[in-house]
JSON list of C-alpha atoms in Angstrom, two decimals:
[
{"chain": "A", "resi": 1, "resn": "UNK", "atom": "CA", "xyz": [-49.68, -220.77, 95.21]},
{"chain": "A", "resi": 2, "resn": "UNK", "atom": "CA", "xyz": [-46.11, -222.58, 94.29]},
{"chain": "A", "resi": 3, "resn": "UNK", "atom": "CA", "xyz": [-45.70, -223.34, 97.83]},
{"chain": "A", "resi": 4, "resn": "UNK", "atom": "CA", "xyz": [-48.60, -224.93, 97.99]},
{"chain": "A", "resi": 5, "resn": "UNK", "atom": "CA", "xyz": [-48.46, -227.84, 95.39]},
{"chain": "A", "resi": 6, "resn": "UNK", "atom": "CA", "xyz": [-44.90, -228.04, 96.41]},
{"chain": "A", "resi": 7, "resn": "UNK", "atom": "CA", "xyz": [-46.13, -228.32, 99.95]},
{"chain": "A", "resi": 8, "resn": "UNK", "atom": "CA", "xyz": [-49.23, -230.51, 98.61]},
{"chain": "A", "resi": 9, "resn": "UNK", "atom": "CA", "xyz": [-46.72, -232.44, 97.11]},
{"chain": "A", "resi": 10, "resn": "UNK", "atom": "CA", "xyz": [-44.39, -232.64, 100.03]},
{"chain": "A", "resi": 11, "resn": "UNK", "atom": "CA", "xyz": [-47.18, -233.55, 102.39]},
{"chain": "A", "resi": 12, "resn": "UNK", "atom": "CA", "xyz": [-47.87, -237.13, 99.21]},
{"chain": "A", "resi": 13, "resn": "UNK", "atom": "CA", "xyz": [-44.06, -237.75, 99.29]},
{"chain": "A", "resi": 14, "resn": "UNK", "atom": "CA", "xyz": [-43.58, -237.78, 102.97]},
{"chain": "A", "resi": 15, "resn": "UNK", "atom": "CA", "xyz": [-46.72, -240.16, 103.88]},
{"chain": "A", "resi": 16, "resn": "UNK", "atom": "CA", "xyz": [-45.50, -242.28, 101.04]},
{"chain": "A", "resi": 17, "resn": "UNK", "atom": "CA", "xyz": [-42.34, -242.46, 102.22]},
{"chain": "A", "resi": 18, "resn": "UNK", "atom": "CA", "xyz": [-43.18, -243.59, 105.90]},
{"chain": "A", "resi": 19, "resn": "UNK", "atom": "CA", "xyz": [-46.38, -246.19, 104.31]},
{"chain": "A", "resi": 20, "resn": "UNK", "atom": "CA", "xyz": [-42.85, -247.54, 102.40]},
{"chain": "A", "resi": 21, "resn": "UNK", "atom": "CA", "xyz": [-41.01, -247.74, 105.09]},
{"chain": "A", "resi": 22, "resn": "UNK", "atom": "CA", "xyz": [-43.96, -249.06, 107.85]},
{"chain": "A", "resi": 23, "resn": "UNK", "atom": "CA", "xyz": [-44.88, -252.07, 103.54]},
{"chain": "A", "resi": 24, "resn": "UNK", "atom": "CA", "xyz": [-40.95, -252.58, 103.69]},
{"chain": "A", "resi": 25, "resn": "UNK", "atom": "CA", "xyz": [-40.22, -252.89, 108.10]},
{"chain": "A", "resi": 26, "resn": "UNK", "atom": "CA", "xyz": [-40.73, -256.81, 107.17]},
{"chain": "A", "resi": 27, "resn": "UNK", "atom": "CA", "xyz": [-37.83, -257.33, 105.51]},
{"chain": "A", "resi": 28, "resn": "UNK", "atom": "CA", "xyz": [-35.71, -255.07, 106.97]},
{"chain": "A", "resi": 29, "resn": "UNK", "atom": "CA", "xyz": [-36.03, -257.19, 110.07]},
{"chain": "A", "resi": 30, "resn": "UNK", "atom": "CA", "xyz": [-32.19, -257.75, 109.13]},
{"chain": "A", "resi": 31, "resn": "UNK", "atom": "CA", "xyz": [-31.42, -254.21, 109.96]},
{"chain": "A", "resi": 32, "resn": "UNK", "atom": "CA", "xyz": [-29.91, -253.20, 107.00]},
{"chain": "A", "resi": 33, "resn": "UNK", "atom": "CA", "xyz": [-31.44, -249.92, 105.73]},
{"chain": "A", "resi": 34, "resn": "UNK", "atom": "CA", "xyz": [-33.61, -250.91, 102.36]},
{"chain": "A", "resi": 35, "resn": "UNK", "atom": "CA", "xyz": [-36.79, -248.79, 102.83]},
{"chain": "A", "resi": 36, "resn": "UNK", "atom": "CA", "xyz": [-34.51, -245.80, 102.87]},
{"chain": "A", "resi": 37, "resn": "UNK", "atom": "CA", "xyz": [-31.74, -247.11, 100.14]},
{"chain": "A", "resi": 38, "resn": "UNK", "atom": "CA", "xyz": [-35.33, -248.17, 97.44]},
{"chain": "A", "resi": 39, "resn": "UNK", "atom": "CA", "xyz": [-36.92, -244.60, 98.66]},
{"chain": "A", "resi": 40, "resn": "UNK", "atom": "CA", "xyz": [-33.93, -241.79, 97.47]},
{"chain": "A", "resi": 41, "resn": "UNK", "atom": "CA", "xyz": [-32.35, -244.10, 94.91]},
{"chain": "A", "resi": 42, "resn": "UNK", "atom": "CA", "xyz": [-36.02, -244.39, 93.03]},
{"chain": "A", "resi": 43, "resn": "UNK", "atom": "CA", "xyz": [-36.36, -240.85, 93.62]},
{"chain": "A", "resi": 44, "resn": "UNK", "atom": "CA", "xyz": [-33.13, -239.88, 93.03]},
{"chain": "A", "resi": 45, "resn": "UNK", "atom": "CA", "xyz": [-34.19, -242.01, 89.33]},
{"chain": "A", "resi": 46, "resn": "UNK", "atom": "CA", "xyz": [-37.53, -239.87, 88.86]},
{"chain": "A", "resi": 47, "resn": "UNK", "atom": "CA", "xyz": [-36.11, -236.40, 89.71]},
{"chain": "A", "resi": 48, "resn": "UNK", "atom": "CA", "xyz": [-33.67, -237.28, 86.82]},
{"chain": "A", "resi": 49, "resn": "UNK", "atom": "CA", "xyz": [-36.02, -238.44, 84.37]},
{"chain": "A", "resi": 50, "resn": "UNK", "atom": "CA", "xyz": [-38.42, -235.23, 85.33]},
{"chain": "A", "resi": 51, "resn": "UNK", "atom": "CA", "xyz": [-35.80, -233.01, 85.35]},
{"chain": "A", "resi": 52, "resn": "UNK", "atom": "CA", "xyz": [-34.33, -233.74, 81.72]},
{"chain": "A", "resi": 53, "resn": "UNK", "atom": "CA", "xyz": [-38.54, -234.50, 80.37]},
{"chain": "A", "resi": 54, "resn": "UNK", "atom": "CA", "xyz": [-39.71, -230.91, 80.87]},
{"chain": "A", "resi": 55, "resn": "UNK", "atom": "CA", "xyz": [-38.08, -227.71, 79.37]},
{"chain": "A", "resi": 56, "resn": "UNK", "atom": "CA", "xyz": [-37.01, -224.21, 81.37]},
{"chain": "A", "resi": 57, "resn": "UNK", "atom": "CA", "xyz": [-39.79, -223.23, 81.04]},
{"chain": "A", "resi": 58, "resn": "UNK", "atom": "CA", "xyz": [-42.13, -225.96, 82.17]},
{"chain": "A", "resi": 59, "resn": "UNK", "atom": "CA", "xyz": [-39.93, -226.23, 85.67]},
{"chain": "A", "resi": 60, "resn": "UNK", "atom": "CA", "xyz": [-41.64, -223.32, 86.29]},
{"chain": "A", "resi": 61, "resn": "UNK", "atom": "CA", "xyz": [-46.05, -225.35, 86.36]},
{"chain": "A", "resi": 62, "resn": "UNK", "atom": "CA", "xyz": [-48.00, -226.17, 88.98]},
{"chain": "A", "resi": 63, "resn": "UNK", "atom": "CA", "xyz": [-47.29, -229.80, 87.82]},
{"chain": "A", "resi": 64, "resn": "UNK", "atom": "CA", "xyz": [-43.16, -229.98, 87.92]},
{"chain": "A", "resi": 65, "resn": "UNK", "atom": "CA", "xyz": [-43.41, -228.07, 92.05]},
{"chain": "A", "resi": 66, "resn": "UNK", "atom": "CA", "xyz": [-45.47, -230.27, 92.87]},
{"chain": "A", "resi": 67, "resn": "UNK", "atom": "CA", "xyz": [-44.60, -233.49, 91.80]},
{"chain": "A", "resi": 68, "resn": "UNK", "atom": "CA", "xyz": [-40.32, -232.14, 91.49]},
{"chain": "A", "resi": 69, "resn": "UNK", "atom": "CA", "xyz": [-39.91, -230.57, 94.48]},
{"chain": "A", "resi": 70, "resn": "UNK", "atom": "CA", "xyz": [-42.88, -231.46, 96.89]},
{"chain": "A", "resi": 71, "resn": "UNK", "atom": "CA", "xyz": [-43.39, -234.90, 96.08]},
{"chain": "A", "resi": 72, "resn": "UNK", "atom": "CA", "xyz": [-39.81, -235.98, 94.89]},
{"chain": "A", "resi": 73, "resn": "UNK", "atom": "CA", "xyz": [-38.23, -234.09, 97.90]},
{"chain": "A", "resi": 74, "resn": "UNK", "atom": "CA", "xyz": [-39.98, -234.65, 100.33]},
{"chain": "A", "resi": 75, "resn": "UNK", "atom": "CA", "xyz": [-39.99, -239.49, 99.99]},
{"chain": "A", "resi": 76, "resn": "UNK", "atom": "CA", "xyz": [-36.67, -239.26, 99.24]},
{"chain": "A", "resi": 77, "resn": "UNK", "atom": "CA", "xyz": [-34.79, -238.51, 102.53]},
{"chain": "A", "resi": 78, "resn": "UNK", "atom": "CA", "xyz": [-31.07, -237.36, 103.51]},
{"chain": "A", "resi": 79, "resn": "UNK", "atom": "CA", "xyz": [-31.78, -237.03, 107.55]},
{"chain": "A", "resi": 80, "resn": "UNK", "atom": "CA", "xyz": [-32.52, -240.49, 107.67]},
{"chain": "A", "resi": 81, "resn": "UNK", "atom": "CA", "xyz": [-29.74, -241.86, 105.84]},
{"chain": "A", "resi": 82, "resn": "UNK", "atom": "CA", "xyz": [-26.95, -240.22, 108.20]},
{"chain": "A", "resi": 83, "resn": "UNK", "atom": "CA", "xyz": [-28.95, -241.03, 110.87]},
{"chain": "A", "resi": 84, "resn": "UNK", "atom": "CA", "xyz": [-29.01, -245.21, 110.00]},
{"chain": "A", "resi": 85, "resn": "UNK", "atom": "CA", "xyz": [-24.98, -244.85, 108.11]},
{"chain": "A", "resi": 86, "resn": "UNK", "atom": "CA", "xyz": [-24.13, -243.30, 111.89]},
{"chain": "A", "resi": 87, "resn": "UNK", "atom": "CA", "xyz": [-26.68, -246.20, 113.98]},
{"chain": "A", "resi": 88, "resn": "UNK", "atom": "CA", "xyz": [-24.46, -249.08, 112.16]},
{"chain": "A", "resi": 89, "resn": "UNK", "atom": "CA", "xyz": [-21.31, -247.54, 112.55]},
{"chain": "A", "resi": 90, "resn": "UNK", "atom": "CA", "xyz": [-22.07, -246.36, 115.88]},
{"chain": "A", "resi": 91, "resn": "UNK", "atom": "CA", "xyz": [-23.22, -250.02, 116.94]},
{"chain": "A", "resi": 92, "resn": "UNK", "atom": "CA", "xyz": [-19.87, -251.46, 115.35]},
{"chain": "A", "resi": 93, "resn": "UNK", "atom": "CA", "xyz": [-21.79, -252.88, 111.95]},
{"chain": "A", "resi": 94, "resn": "UNK", "atom": "CA", "xyz": [-19.07, -251.42, 109.46]},
{"chain": "A", "resi": 95, "resn": "UNK", "atom": "CA", "xyz": [-19.62, -254.20, 106.52]},
{"chain": "A", "resi": 96, "resn": "UNK", "atom": "CA", "xyz": [-23.39, -252.90, 107.33]},
{"chain": "A", "resi": 97, "resn": "UNK", "atom": "CA", "xyz": [-21.95, -249.28, 107.30]},
{"chain": "A", "resi": 98, "resn": "UNK", "atom": "CA", "xyz": [-20.12, -249.06, 103.99]},
{"chain": "A", "resi": 99, "resn": "UNK", "atom": "CA", "xyz": [-22.42, -251.14, 102.64]},
{"chain": "A", "resi": 100, "resn": "UNK", "atom": "CA", "xyz": [-25.05, -248.44, 102.59]},
{"chain": "A", "resi": 101, "resn": "UNK", "atom": "CA", "xyz": [-22.61, -245.66, 103.00]},
{"chain": "A", "resi": 102, "resn": "UNK", "atom": "CA", "xyz": [-21.80, -246.68, 98.93]},
{"chain": "A", "resi": 103, "resn": "UNK", "atom": "CA", "xyz": [-24.43, -247.77, 98.09]},
{"chain": "A", "resi": 104, "resn": "UNK", "atom": "CA", "xyz": [-26.16, -244.41, 98.65]},
{"chain": "A", "resi": 105, "resn": "UNK", "atom": "CA", "xyz": [-22.85, -242.63, 97.00]},
{"chain": "A", "resi": 106, "resn": "UNK", "atom": "CA", "xyz": [-22.27, -243.91, 94.28]},
{"chain": "A", "resi": 107, "resn": "UNK", "atom": "CA", "xyz": [-25.87, -245.29, 92.70]},
{"chain": "A", "resi": 108, "resn": "UNK", "atom": "CA", "xyz": [-28.03, -242.74, 93.28]},
{"chain": "A", "resi": 109, "resn": "UNK", "atom": "CA", "xyz": [-26.29, -239.91, 91.18]},
{"chain": "A", "resi": 110, "resn": "UNK", "atom": "CA", "xyz": [-25.62, -242.79, 88.67]},
{"chain": "A", "resi": 111, "resn": "UNK", "atom": "CA", "xyz": [-29.30, -243.62, 88.48]},
{"chain": "A", "resi": 112, "resn": "UNK", "atom": "CA", "xyz": [-30.00, -239.59, 88.30]},
{"chain": "A", "resi": 113, "resn": "UNK", "atom": "CA", "xyz": [-27.64, -239.59, 85.26]},
{"chain": "A", "resi": 114, "resn": "UNK", "atom": "CA", "xyz": [-29.12, -242.43, 83.69]},
{"chain": "A", "resi": 115, "resn": "UNK", "atom": "CA", "xyz": [-32.97, -241.04, 84.54]},
{"chain": "A", "resi": 116, "resn": "UNK", "atom": "CA", "xyz": [-31.69, -237.10, 82.78]},
{"chain": "A", "resi": 117, "resn": "UNK", "atom": "CA", "xyz": [-30.53, -239.20, 80.15]},
{"chain": "A", "resi": 118, "resn": "UNK", "atom": "CA", "xyz": [-34.15, -241.28, 79.60]},
{"chain": "A", "resi": 119, "resn": "UNK", "atom": "CA", "xyz": [-35.73, -237.75, 80.06]},
{"chain": "A", "resi": 120, "resn": "UNK", "atom": "CA", "xyz": [-34.01, -236.80, 76.59]},
{"chain": "A", "resi": 121, "resn": "UNK", "atom": "CA", "xyz": [-31.59, -234.03, 78.62]},
{"chain": "A", "resi": 122, "resn": "UNK", "atom": "CA", "xyz": [-28.90, -232.44, 76.42]},
{"chain": "B", "resi": 1, "resn": "UNK", "atom": "CA", "xyz": [-53.54, -243.50, 116.30]},
{"chain": "B", "resi": 2, "resn": "UNK", "atom": "CA", "xyz": [-52.18, -244.86, 113.34]},
{"chain": "B", "resi": 3, "resn": "UNK", "atom": "CA", "xyz": [-54.23, -241.97, 111.98]},
{"chain": "B", "resi": 4, "resn": "UNK", "atom": "CA", "xyz": [-52.72, -239.32, 113.35]},
{"chain": "B", "resi": 5, "resn": "UNK", "atom": "CA", "xyz": [-49.38, -240.82, 113.15]},
{"chain": "B", "resi": 6, "resn": "UNK", "atom": "CA", "xyz": [-50.38, -240.30, 109.61]},
{"chain": "B", "resi": 7, "resn": "UNK", "atom": "CA", "xyz": [-51.75, -236.44, 109.58]},
{"chain": "B", "resi": 8, "resn": "UNK", "atom": "CA", "xyz": [-48.32, -235.29, 111.34]},
{"chain": "B", "resi": 9, "resn": "UNK", "atom": "CA", "xyz": [-45.73, -236.97, 108.36]},
{"chain": "B", "resi": 10, "resn": "UNK", "atom": "CA", "xyz": [-48.76, -235.09, 105.91]},
{"chain": "B", "resi": 11, "resn": "UNK", "atom": "CA", "xyz": [-48.82, -232.25, 107.88]},
{"chain": "B", "resi": 12, "resn": "UNK", "atom": "CA", "xyz": [-45.04, -232.45, 108.77]},
{"chain": "B", "resi": 13, "resn": "UNK", "atom": "CA", "xyz": [-43.68, -233.18, 104.74]},
{"chain": "B", "resi": 14, "resn": "UNK", "atom": "CA", "xyz": [-45.69, -230.21, 103.72]},
{"chain": "B", "resi": 15, "resn": "UNK", "atom": "CA", "xyz": [-44.20, -227.51, 106.29]},
{"chain": "B", "resi": 16, "resn": "UNK", "atom": "CA", "xyz": [-40.72, -229.44, 105.59]},
{"chain": "B", "resi": 17, "resn": "UNK", "atom": "CA", "xyz": [-40.69, -229.56, 101.70]},
{"chain": "B", "resi": 18, "resn": "UNK", "atom": "CA", "xyz": [-42.14, -226.02, 101.59]},
{"chain": "B", "resi": 19, "resn": "UNK", "atom": "CA", "xyz": [-39.08, -224.84, 103.72]},
{"chain": "B", "resi": 20, "resn": "UNK", "atom": "CA", "xyz": [-36.68, -227.05, 101.57]},
{"chain": "B", "resi": 21, "resn": "UNK", "atom": "CA", "xyz": [-37.74, -225.16, 98.89]},
{"chain": "B", "resi": 22, "resn": "UNK", "atom": "CA", "xyz": [-37.65, -221.57, 100.12]},
{"chain": "B", "resi": 23, "resn": "UNK", "atom": "CA", "xyz": [-34.03, -222.50, 101.49]},
{"chain": "B", "resi": 24, "resn": "UNK", "atom": "CA", "xyz": [-33.30, -223.59, 97.60]},
{"chain": "B", "resi": 25, "resn": "UNK", "atom": "CA", "xyz": [-33.62, -220.77, 96.03]},
{"chain": "B", "resi": 26, "resn": "UNK", "atom": "CA", "xyz": [-30.32, -219.58, 97.60]},
{"chain": "B", "resi": 27, "resn": "UNK", "atom": "CA", "xyz": [-28.65, -221.95, 95.37]},
{"chain": "B", "resi": 28, "resn": "UNK", "atom": "CA", "xyz": [-27.18, -220.51, 92.59]},
{"chain": "B", "resi": 29, "resn": "UNK", "atom": "CA", "xyz": [-25.61, -221.98, 89.01]},
{"chain": "B", "resi": 30, "resn": "UNK", "atom": "CA", "xyz": [-22.84, -219.18, 89.62]},
{"chain": "B", "resi": 31, "resn": "UNK", "atom": "CA", "xyz": [-21.71, -221.56, 93.05]},
{"chain": "B", "resi": 32, "resn": "UNK", "atom": "CA", "xyz": [-19.55, -223.65, 92.55]},
{"chain": "B", "resi": 33, "resn": "UNK", "atom": "CA", "xyz": [-21.96, -226.15, 94.57]},
{"chain": "B", "resi": 34, "resn": "UNK", "atom": "CA", "xyz": [-25.04, -226.27, 95.45]},
{"chain": "B", "resi": 35, "resn": "UNK", "atom": "CA", "xyz": [-24.40, -225.64, 98.82]},
{"chain": "B", "resi": 36, "resn": "UNK", "atom": "CA", "xyz": [-27.92, -225.01, 100.03]},
{"chain": "B", "resi": 37, "resn": "UNK", "atom": "CA", "xyz": [-28.63, -228.56, 99.53]},
{"chain": "B", "resi": 38, "resn": "UNK", "atom": "CA", "xyz": [-25.21, -228.95, 101.29]},
{"chain": "B", "resi": 39, "resn": "UNK", "atom": "CA", "xyz": [-27.22, -226.47, 103.49]},
{"chain": "B", "resi": 40, "resn": "UNK", "atom": "CA", "xyz": [-30.02, -228.07, 104.22]},
{"chain": "B", "resi": 41, "resn": "UNK", "atom": "CA", "xyz": [-28.89, -232.07, 104.58]},
{"chain": "B", "resi": 42, "resn": "UNK", "atom": "CA", "xyz": [-26.56, -231.32, 107.16]},
{"chain": "B", "resi": 43, "resn": "UNK", "atom": "CA", "xyz": [-28.85, -229.72, 109.11]},
{"chain": "B", "resi": 44, "resn": "UNK", "atom": "CA", "xyz": [-31.66, -231.70, 108.76]},
{"chain": "B", "resi": 45, "resn": "UNK", "atom": "CA", "xyz": [-29.49, -234.86, 109.55]},
{"chain": "B", "resi": 46, "resn": "UNK", "atom": "CA", "xyz": [-28.18, -232.88, 113.55]},
{"chain": "B", "resi": 47, "resn": "UNK", "atom": "CA", "xyz": [-31.43, -232.03, 113.64]},
{"chain": "B", "resi": 48, "resn": "UNK", "atom": "CA", "xyz": [-33.11, -235.41, 113.50]},
{"chain": "B", "resi": 49, "resn": "UNK", "atom": "CA", "xyz": [-29.90, -237.14, 115.84]},
{"chain": "B", "resi": 50, "resn": "UNK", "atom": "CA", "xyz": [-30.96, -234.39, 118.34]},
{"chain": "B", "resi": 51, "resn": "UNK", "atom": "CA", "xyz": [-34.22, -235.92, 117.84]},
{"chain": "B", "resi": 52, "resn": "UNK", "atom": "CA", "xyz": [-33.28, -239.52, 117.67]},
{"chain": "B", "resi": 53, "resn": "UNK", "atom": "CA", "xyz": [-30.57, -238.81, 120.27]},
{"chain": "B", "resi": 54, "resn": "UNK", "atom": "CA", "xyz": [-32.75, -236.59, 122.75]},
{"chain": "B", "resi": 55, "resn": "UNK", "atom": "CA", "xyz": [-36.16, -238.86, 122.92]},
{"chain": "B", "resi": 56, "resn": "UNK", "atom": "CA", "xyz": [-39.67, -237.21, 121.37]},
{"chain": "B", "resi": 57, "resn": "UNK", "atom": "CA", "xyz": [-41.54, -239.16, 123.82]},
{"chain": "B", "resi": 58, "resn": "UNK", "atom": "CA", "xyz": [-44.85, -238.88, 122.08]},
{"chain": "B", "resi": 59, "resn": "UNK", "atom": "CA", "xyz": [-44.94, -241.76, 118.82]},
{"chain": "B", "resi": 60, "resn": "UNK", "atom": "CA", "xyz": [-47.55, -238.38, 116.93]},
{"chain": "B", "resi": 61, "resn": "UNK", "atom": "CA", "xyz": [-44.87, -236.17, 117.55]},
{"chain": "B", "resi": 62, "resn": "UNK", "atom": "CA", "xyz": [-42.04, -238.23, 116.76]},
{"chain": "B", "resi": 63, "resn": "UNK", "atom": "CA", "xyz": [-43.39, -238.84, 113.54]},
{"chain": "B", "resi": 64, "resn": "UNK", "atom": "CA", "xyz": [-44.87, -235.64, 112.76]},
{"chain": "B", "resi": 65, "resn": "UNK", "atom": "CA", "xyz": [-40.85, -234.17, 113.52]},
{"chain": "B", "resi": 66, "resn": "UNK", "atom": "CA", "xyz": [-38.53, -237.37, 112.21]},
{"chain": "B", "resi": 67, "resn": "UNK", "atom": "CA", "xyz": [-40.26, -238.78, 108.91]},
{"chain": "B", "resi": 68, "resn": "UNK", "atom": "CA", "xyz": [-42.42, -235.81, 108.65]},
{"chain": "B", "resi": 69, "resn": "UNK", "atom": "CA", "xyz": [-40.81, -232.19, 108.72]},
{"chain": "B", "resi": 70, "resn": "UNK", "atom": "CA", "xyz": [-37.38, -233.82, 108.52]},
{"chain": "B", "resi": 71, "resn": "UNK", "atom": "CA", "xyz": [-37.70, -236.15, 105.85]},
{"chain": "B", "resi": 72, "resn": "UNK", "atom": "CA", "xyz": [-39.49, -234.22, 103.64]},
{"chain": "B", "resi": 73, "resn": "UNK", "atom": "CA", "xyz": [-36.92, -230.41, 104.69]},
{"chain": "B", "resi": 74, "resn": "UNK", "atom": "CA", "xyz": [-33.93, -233.32, 103.54]},
{"chain": "B", "resi": 75, "resn": "UNK", "atom": "CA", "xyz": [-33.52, -234.42, 100.02]},
{"chain": "B", "resi": 76, "resn": "UNK", "atom": "CA", "xyz": [-31.39, -236.95, 98.91]},
{"chain": "B", "resi": 77, "resn": "UNK", "atom": "CA", "xyz": [-32.80, -236.96, 95.07]},
{"chain": "B", "resi": 78, "resn": "UNK", "atom": "CA", "xyz": [-32.10, -232.93, 94.09]},
{"chain": "B", "resi": 79, "resn": "UNK", "atom": "CA", "xyz": [-28.74, -234.08, 95.92]},
{"chain": "B", "resi": 80, "resn": "UNK", "atom": "CA", "xyz": [-28.48, -237.14, 92.85]},
{"chain": "B", "resi": 81, "resn": "UNK", "atom": "CA", "xyz": [-29.57, -234.94, 90.10]},
{"chain": "B", "resi": 82, "resn": "UNK", "atom": "CA", "xyz": [-27.30, -232.40, 90.85]},
{"chain": "B", "resi": 83, "resn": "UNK", "atom": "CA", "xyz": [-24.47, -234.33, 91.69]},
{"chain": "B", "resi": 84, "resn": "UNK", "atom": "CA", "xyz": [-25.10, -235.95, 87.66]},
{"chain": "B", "resi": 85, "resn": "UNK", "atom": "CA", "xyz": [-26.40, -232.45, 86.33]},
{"chain": "B", "resi": 86, "resn": "UNK", "atom": "CA", "xyz": [-22.16, -230.89, 88.20]},
{"chain": "B", "resi": 87, "resn": "UNK", "atom": "CA", "xyz": [-20.84, -234.73, 85.94]},
{"chain": "B", "resi": 88, "resn": "UNK", "atom": "CA", "xyz": [-22.57, -234.63, 82.82]},
{"chain": "B", "resi": 89, "resn": "UNK", "atom": "CA", "xyz": [-21.16, -230.62, 82.67]},
{"chain": "B", "resi": 90, "resn": "UNK", "atom": "CA", "xyz": [-17.69, -232.35, 82.41]},
{"chain": "B", "resi": 91, "resn": "UNK", "atom": "CA", "xyz": [-17.02, -231.17, 86.07]},
{"chain": "B", "resi": 92, "resn": "UNK", "atom": "CA", "xyz": [-16.05, -234.61, 87.55]},
{"chain": "B", "resi": 93, "resn": "UNK", "atom": "CA", "xyz": [-13.98, -233.62, 90.43]},
{"chain": "B", "resi": 94, "resn": "UNK", "atom": "CA", "xyz": [-16.29, -231.38, 91.30]},
{"chain": "B", "resi": 95, "resn": "UNK", "atom": "CA", "xyz": [-19.16, -233.85, 91.34]},
{"chain": "B", "resi": 96, "resn": "UNK", "atom": "CA", "xyz": [-17.23, -236.73, 93.15]},
{"chain": "B", "resi": 97, "resn": "UNK", "atom": "CA", "xyz": [-16.18, -233.68, 95.59]},
{"chain": "B", "resi": 98, "resn": "UNK", "atom": "CA", "xyz": [-19.72, -232.90, 96.18]},
{"chain": "B", "resi": 99, "resn": "UNK", "atom": "CA", "xyz": [-20.37, -236.78, 96.52]},
{"chain": "B", "resi": 100, "resn": "UNK", "atom": "CA", "xyz": [-18.06, -236.93, 99.52]},
{"chain": "B", "resi": 101, "resn": "UNK", "atom": "CA", "xyz": [-18.62, -233.96, 101.24]},
{"chain": "B", "resi": 102, "resn": "UNK", "atom": "CA", "xyz": [-22.91, -234.38, 100.96]},
{"chain": "B", "resi": 103, "resn": "UNK", "atom": "CA", "xyz": [-22.49, -237.72, 102.55]},
{"chain": "B", "resi": 104, "resn": "UNK", "atom": "CA", "xyz": [-19.50, -237.00, 104.92]},
{"chain": "B", "resi": 105, "resn": "UNK", "atom": "CA", "xyz": [-21.25, -234.26, 106.37]},
{"chain": "B", "resi": 106, "resn": "UNK", "atom": "CA", "xyz": [-24.54, -236.08, 106.90]},
{"chain": "B", "resi": 107, "resn": "UNK", "atom": "CA", "xyz": [-23.44, -238.87, 108.82]},
{"chain": "B", "resi": 108, "resn": "UNK", "atom": "CA", "xyz": [-21.23, -236.87, 110.95]},
{"chain": "B", "resi": 109, "resn": "UNK", "atom": "CA", "xyz": [-23.71, -234.22, 112.07]},
{"chain": "B", "resi": 110, "resn": "UNK", "atom": "CA", "xyz": [-26.36, -237.22, 113.15]},
{"chain": "B", "resi": 111, "resn": "UNK", "atom": "CA", "xyz": [-24.01, -238.29, 114.94]},
{"chain": "B", "resi": 112, "resn": "UNK", "atom": "CA", "xyz": [-22.91, -234.26, 117.02]},
{"chain": "B", "resi": 113, "resn": "UNK", "atom": "CA", "xyz": [-26.61, -233.86, 117.39]},
{"chain": "B", "resi": 114, "resn": "UNK", "atom": "CA", "xyz": [-26.89, -237.47, 118.68]},
{"chain": "B", "resi": 115, "resn": "UNK", "atom": "CA", "xyz": [-24.36, -236.75, 121.06]},
{"chain": "B", "resi": 116, "resn": "UNK", "atom": "CA", "xyz": [-25.45, -233.14, 121.85]},
{"chain": "B", "resi": 117, "resn": "UNK", "atom": "CA", "xyz": [-28.88, -233.86, 122.77]},
{"chain": "B", "resi": 118, "resn": "UNK", "atom": "CA", "xyz": [-30.04, -233.85, 126.15]}
]
């Protein structure tokens, strides 16, 4: 049952990420992976908030499995980040690559921390 | 075509998320770092690089495996919350090491996948 909720959330999360990427594609005309960055930072804050909001007991609920492990896990992605950063480096766009890597490395954990705090984590 | 792609991304995302959940059961509080998340992200980055380099011709299959399966399998939100949690527990150096390791190995794995693609 647990995996059923995770799979359902994962399907919705992957489709949302893909749809947002297609929608943001014109904005990414400069070749900077804004879509992945936006999705990842948004998901980091949201998962932090959920992790802070839900008690240990509630984390075994269907809602948490579907929304956290399923939707937010699949909505955000590390594989696209790795490939995009590598591609920027391989194309010799080292400033863009450095900005992308620095934003992904710093802003995500900071936003997750802000989410945890907003969710009431001790 | 785009309905087929949408269905492929949804199916891939469902399978990828379930596989990740199964793999992350190996994350243990006793571990110094969330190795299971790291392993999932590195493996997924390698495979996405390999796919991108090899050029899966069919756009439906490419979207289902890339944006769907591997996008759903790897995760950034869990990584970010784990890094924040280590830091909040006073493990600041460990958190920094986890962040550096995750970012560097994901990029290197994607590059290795691209290079090793047929």
